[in-house]
C-alpha cells in the first residue's frame, strides 16, 4: 500500500486527530454492541504508548446536522475510558469545534485522550464544508483516518480535514485495505465469493467486478430468486426484482463466458408467511407452488456450498443466505458461517448481517477478517476508490 500508515509518522508530543468509527447502536443510553469501539483500540493505544496527544472524532447516528441529546457521544466516551482503563476527556460542546475546543486540544498533555462531540451535530459535516474542515484541522498537527466504515463517504471529518494536515491511515483501515486488497489483487485460488441478502440491485457492481477475479460465486438469500426466475423457473411468492431479470440473465451468461462457476441454491426452506409460527418445509428448486415463498436455503444447498467452500483458498462473504433474523429461517446463514470457520482458506466477511452471524456463531476469531464497514466493504469489492482512503498522504 502506498498510503502513509501510523508507523510512518513521528507522533511524540504531537496532537493527533483521529477519525474513528464510533457509530455504535445505543438503546436507552446503553451501547448494545461495542465492536467498533474495540476495533479502534489498537490505534489509540499505539498513540498513547508513543506519547501523542490524542483527539478523537466520530459521527453517531443521524442527528441531521443539529445537536440532539440522544446522539451525544457521552456513552461512547464512558465505554472507551473503561476499555482503555484511562480517563477520556469528553468535550460536550454542541459546536463540535470552536475556539474553546481548539484551546482544550492545545492544553492536552502527552498520552491524554480527548473525544469531541458528534460531528454530525454540524450540517457542514456531510457537505464536506471547507471552513468546518479547516476548523477541525486546527485541533491537531497530524490527521489519522481509522474509520473504515465511513471511508466510502466524503465528509468534512474524514476527507475535508485531510487537506490541511499531514495524514496517515490507522491500523484498522490499514488492515481492512491490506487484507481485502490482497484478496482482490493476488488471491490464493480457488477464490470463492458467497453473496446473499435481499437485493440483486445492491450487489450488481460487486458481481460485475468479482466476475473478473473469482473462480466461483455461491448465491443465496432473496437475490437468488431473481437469478432463478431469469432461467424461466417458478419461484412462487419469493422476493424477486422483476426489473432485474434481464440483468441477472446476462450476469449468468457473462460468468459462463469468463469461466466463473455460479452456484444457485438447489433447495429452499419455504413458508406461506415470513413469520416464526408459519408452517415451513423444504422443497427442491423445481417444486415451487404459487402460495409459497423461499426464506432460507435448504440442507442440500448447505452441503453443496460447503463442498465449494472447503475447496477454496480465499473466500469473501457478504450477505445472509435467508431471513436469518427469524430462527426457523436462519439455519442456512449459520451453516455457511460454520463452513467458513471450518475451512483453512483466507476468509473475509463483510456487511453487518454476515458479520453478526459470524459473531453469534461464536467464531469471530476463526475468520481471517471481519470488515467493520458494510457499505465501505461493498464499494471496495466493487473496485471503487474510497474517498476516505484516497485523500490520505502518499508515502
Ligand atoms: P442486505 O441488506 O441486502 O444484505 O439484505 C439483508 C436482508 O435480506 C436480511 O434482513 C434478510 O432477512 C433478507 N433476506 C435474506 N434472504 C431473504 C429471503 N429469502 N426472503 C426475504 N428476505 C430475505
mmCIF file of N, CA and C and ligand atoms in Angstrom, residues 196-200 202-203 220-225 237-239 268-269 274 293-297 318-326 329 333 350-354 378, ligand 1:
data_model
loop_
_atom_site.group_PDB
_atom_site.id
_atom_site.type_symbol
_atom_site.label_atom_id
_atom_site.label_comp_id
_atom_site.label_asym_id
_atom_site.label_seq_id
_atom_site.Cartn_x
_atom_site.Cartn_y
_atom_site.Cartn_z
ATOM 1 N N UNK A 196 -25.226 -12.960 -0.626
ATOM 2 C CA UNK A 196 -26.625 -13.155 -0.244
ATOM 3 C C UNK A 196 -27.248 -11.816 0.039
ATOM 4 N N UNK A 197 -28.375 -11.842 0.754
ATOM 5 C CA UNK A 197 -29.055 -10.594 1.070
ATOM 6 C C UNK A 197 -30.294 -10.419 0.232
ATOM 7 N N UNK A 198 -30.913 -9.272 0.397
ATOM 8 C CA UNK A 198 -32.239 -9.069 -0.166
ATOM 9 C C UNK A 198 -32.227 -8.819 -1.668
ATOM 10 N N UNK A 199 -31.318 -7.974 -2.122
ATOM 11 C CA UNK A 199 -31.474 -7.483 -3.491
ATOM 12 C C UNK A 199 -30.275 -7.711 -4.394
ATOM 13 N N UNK A 200 -30.554 -8.108 -5.617
ATOM 14 C CA UNK A 200 -29.512 -8.185 -6.634
ATOM 15 C C UNK A 200 -29.008 -6.771 -6.927
ATOM 16 N N UNK A 202 -28.443 -4.255 -5.190
ATOM 17 C CA UNK A 202 -27.370 -3.746 -4.324
ATOM 18 C C UNK A 202 -26.013 -4.352 -4.658
ATOM 19 N N UNK A 203 -26.027 -5.506 -5.309
ATOM 20 C CA UNK A 203 -24.773 -6.253 -5.460
ATOM 21 C C UNK A 203 -24.317 -6.364 -6.914
ATOM 22 N N UNK A 220 -26.950 -16.961 -2.431
ATOM 23 C CA UNK A 220 -28.076 -17.340 -1.571
ATOM 24 C C UNK A 220 -28.908 -16.105 -1.295
ATOM 25 N N UNK A 221 -29.771 -16.188 -0.262
ATOM 26 C CA UNK A 221 -30.605 -15.027 0.071
ATOM 27 C C UNK A 221 -31.677 -14.808 -0.984
ATOM 28 N N UNK A 222 -32.457 -13.736 -0.793
ATOM 29 C CA UNK A 222 -33.550 -13.476 -1.735
ATOM 30 C C UNK A 222 -33.021 -13.193 -3.133
ATOM 31 N N UNK A 223 -31.800 -12.654 -3.223
ATOM 32 C CA UNK A 223 -31.305 -12.312 -4.562
ATOM 33 C C UNK A 223 -31.210 -13.531 -5.483
ATOM 34 N N UNK A 224 -31.112 -14.732 -4.887
ATOM 35 C CA UNK A 224 -31.037 -15.946 -5.708
ATOM 36 C C UNK A 224 -32.294 -16.102 -6.578
ATOM 37 N N UNK A 225 -33.453 -15.625 -6.061
ATOM 38 C CA UNK A 225 -34.709 -15.853 -6.801
ATOM 39 C C UNK A 225 -34.767 -15.077 -8.112
ATOM 40 N N UNK A 237 -44.046 -17.139 -4.323
ATOM 41 C CA UNK A 237 -44.185 -15.769 -3.785
ATOM 42 C C UNK A 237 -42.840 -15.165 -3.356
ATOM 43 N N UNK A 238 -41.750 -15.848 -3.649
ATOM 44 C CA UNK A 238 -40.436 -15.372 -3.190
ATOM 45 C C UNK A 238 -40.140 -13.973 -3.720
ATOM 46 N N UNK A 239 -39.315 -13.271 -2.967
ATOM 47 C CA UNK A 239 -38.932 -11.898 -3.341
ATOM 48 C C UNK A 239 -38.134 -11.912 -4.654
ATOM 49 N N UNK A 268 -34.837 -25.132 -0.953
ATOM 50 C CA UNK A 268 -35.171 -23.985 -0.088
ATOM 51 C C UNK A 268 -36.070 -24.393 1.065
ATOM 52 N N UNK A 269 -35.952 -23.646 2.173
ATOM 53 C CA UNK A 269 -36.958 -23.720 3.228
ATOM 54 C C UNK A 269 -38.022 -22.694 2.836
ATOM 55 N N UNK A 274 -43.703 -14.897 6.176
ATOM 56 C CA UNK A 274 -42.369 -14.708 6.753
ATOM 57 C C UNK A 274 -42.482 -14.516 8.272
ATOM 58 N N UNK A 293 -43.198 -18.971 -0.436
ATOM 59 C CA UNK A 293 -42.007 -18.164 -0.715
ATOM 60 C C UNK A 293 -40.809 -18.831 -0.053
ATOM 61 N N UNK A 294 -39.643 -18.694 -0.657
ATOM 62 C CA UNK A 294 -38.420 -19.251 -0.057
ATOM 63 C C UNK A 294 -37.813 -18.243 0.899
ATOM 64 N N UNK A 295 -37.498 -18.725 2.119
ATOM 65 C CA UNK A 295 -36.925 -17.819 3.125
ATOM 66 C C UNK A 295 -35.541 -18.262 3.609
ATOM 67 N N UNK A 296 -35.097 -19.424 3.142
ATOM 68 C CA UNK A 296 -33.744 -19.864 3.519
ATOM 69 C C UNK A 296 -33.308 -20.922 2.500
ATOM 70 N N UNK A 297 -31.990 -21.140 2.421
ATOM 71 C CA UNK A 297 -31.514 -22.239 1.579
ATOM 72 C C UNK A 297 -31.735 -23.550 2.336
ATOM 73 N N UNK A 318 -20.498 -11.910 1.745
ATOM 74 C CA UNK A 318 -21.283 -10.707 2.024
ATOM 75 C C UNK A 318 -22.767 -11.002 1.836
ATOM 76 N N UNK A 319 -23.528 -10.941 2.925
ATOM 77 C CA UNK A 319 -24.988 -11.080 2.836
ATOM 78 C C UNK A 319 -25.507 -12.424 3.308
ATOM 79 N N UNK A 320 -26.615 -12.406 4.081
ATOM 80 C CA UNK A 320 -27.161 -13.644 4.644
ATOM 81 C C UNK A 320 -27.831 -14.539 3.591
ATOM 82 N N UNK A 321 -27.912 -15.842 3.913
ATOM 83 C CA UNK A 321 -28.473 -16.836 2.981
ATOM 84 C C UNK A 321 -29.994 -16.895 3.046
ATOM 85 N N UNK A 322 -30.565 -16.275 4.090
ATOM 86 C CA UNK A 322 -32.017 -16.291 4.256
ATOM 87 C C UNK A 322 -32.420 -15.221 5.248
ATOM 88 N N UNK A 323 -33.687 -15.318 5.690
ATOM 89 C CA UNK A 323 -34.184 -14.344 6.666
ATOM 90 C C UNK A 323 -33.659 -14.784 8.040
ATOM 91 N N UNK A 324 -32.388 -14.496 8.277
ATOM 92 C CA UNK A 324 -31.723 -15.093 9.445
ATOM 93 C C UNK A 324 -32.181 -14.473 10.762
ATOM 94 N N UNK A 325 -32.935 -13.354 10.667
ATOM 95 C CA UNK A 325 -33.461 -12.729 11.890
ATOM 96 C C UNK A 325 -34.539 -13.611 12.511
ATOM 97 N N UNK A 326 -35.154 -14.498 11.708
ATOM 98 C CA UNK A 326 -36.200 -15.397 12.204
ATOM 99 C C UNK A 326 -35.578 -16.788 12.341
ATOM 100 N N UNK A 329 -35.643 -19.639 9.838
ATOM 101 C CA UNK A 329 -35.050 -19.389 8.510
ATOM 102 C C UNK A 329 -33.567 -19.005 8.614
ATOM 103 N N UNK A 333 -27.743 -19.517 6.912
ATOM 104 C CA UNK A 333 -26.746 -18.478 7.193
ATOM 105 C C UNK A 333 -25.737 -18.971 8.231
ATOM 106 N N UNK A 350 -17.836 -9.451 5.114
ATOM 107 C CA UNK A 350 -18.210 -8.035 5.084
ATOM 108 C C UNK A 350 -19.709 -7.893 5.199
ATOM 109 N N UNK A 351 -20.156 -6.735 5.622
ATOM 110 C CA UNK A 351 -21.594 -6.498 5.736
ATOM 111 C C UNK A 351 -22.078 -6.848 7.121
ATOM 112 N N UNK A 352 -22.929 -6.005 7.678
ATOM 113 C CA UNK A 352 -23.373 -6.146 9.062
ATOM 114 C C UNK A 352 -24.014 -7.490 9.373
ATOM 115 N N UNK A 353 -24.869 -7.999 8.448
ATOM 116 C CA UNK A 353 -25.612 -9.228 8.741
ATOM 117 C C UNK A 353 -24.697 -10.450 8.799
ATOM 118 N N UNK A 354 -23.801 -10.550 7.828
ATOM 119 C CA UNK A 354 -22.892 -11.706 7.821
ATOM 120 C C UNK A 354 -21.954 -11.619 9.011
ATOM 121 N N UNK A 378 -18.440 -3.192 0.643
ATOM 122 C CA UNK A 378 -19.091 -3.487 -0.643
ATOM 123 C C UNK A 378 -18.476 -2.654 -1.758
HETATM 124 P P1 LIG B 1 -28.939 -6.970 2.537
HETATM 125 O O1 LIG B 1 -29.195 -5.750 3.369
HETATM 126 O O2 LIG B 1 -29.148 -6.793 1.084
HETATM 127 O O3 LIG B 1 -27.654 -7.683 2.880
HETATM 128 O O4 LIG B 1 -30.116 -7.978 2.916
HETATM 129 C C1 LIG B 1 -30.285 -8.481 4.193
HETATM 130 C C2 LIG B 1 -31.707 -8.857 4.391
HETATM 131 O O5 LIG B 1 -32.106 -9.783 3.397
HETATM 132 C C3 LIG B 1 -31.943 -9.510 5.713
HETATM 133 O O6 LIG B 1 -32.718 -8.660 6.504
HETATM 134 C C4 LIG B 1 -32.697 -10.785 5.356
HETATM 135 O O7 LIG B 1 -33.806 -11.014 6.192
HETATM 136 C C5 LIG B 1 -33.156 -10.530 3.944
HETATM 137 N N1 LIG B 1 -33.346 -11.785 3.227
HETATM 138 C C6 LIG B 1 -32.449 -12.745 3.011
HETATM 139 N N2 LIG B 1 -32.997 -13.784 2.384
HETATM 140 C C7 LIG B 1 -34.299 -13.482 2.167
HETATM 141 C C8 LIG B 1 -35.393 -14.166 1.568
HETATM 142 N N3 LIG B 1 -35.236 -15.379 1.046
HETATM 143 N N4 LIG B 1 -36.588 -13.536 1.519
HETATM 144 C C9 LIG B 1 -36.725 -12.300 2.053
HETATM 145 N N5 LIG B 1 -35.727 -11.610 2.640
HETATM 146 C C10 LIG B 1 -34.531 -12.197 2.706
#
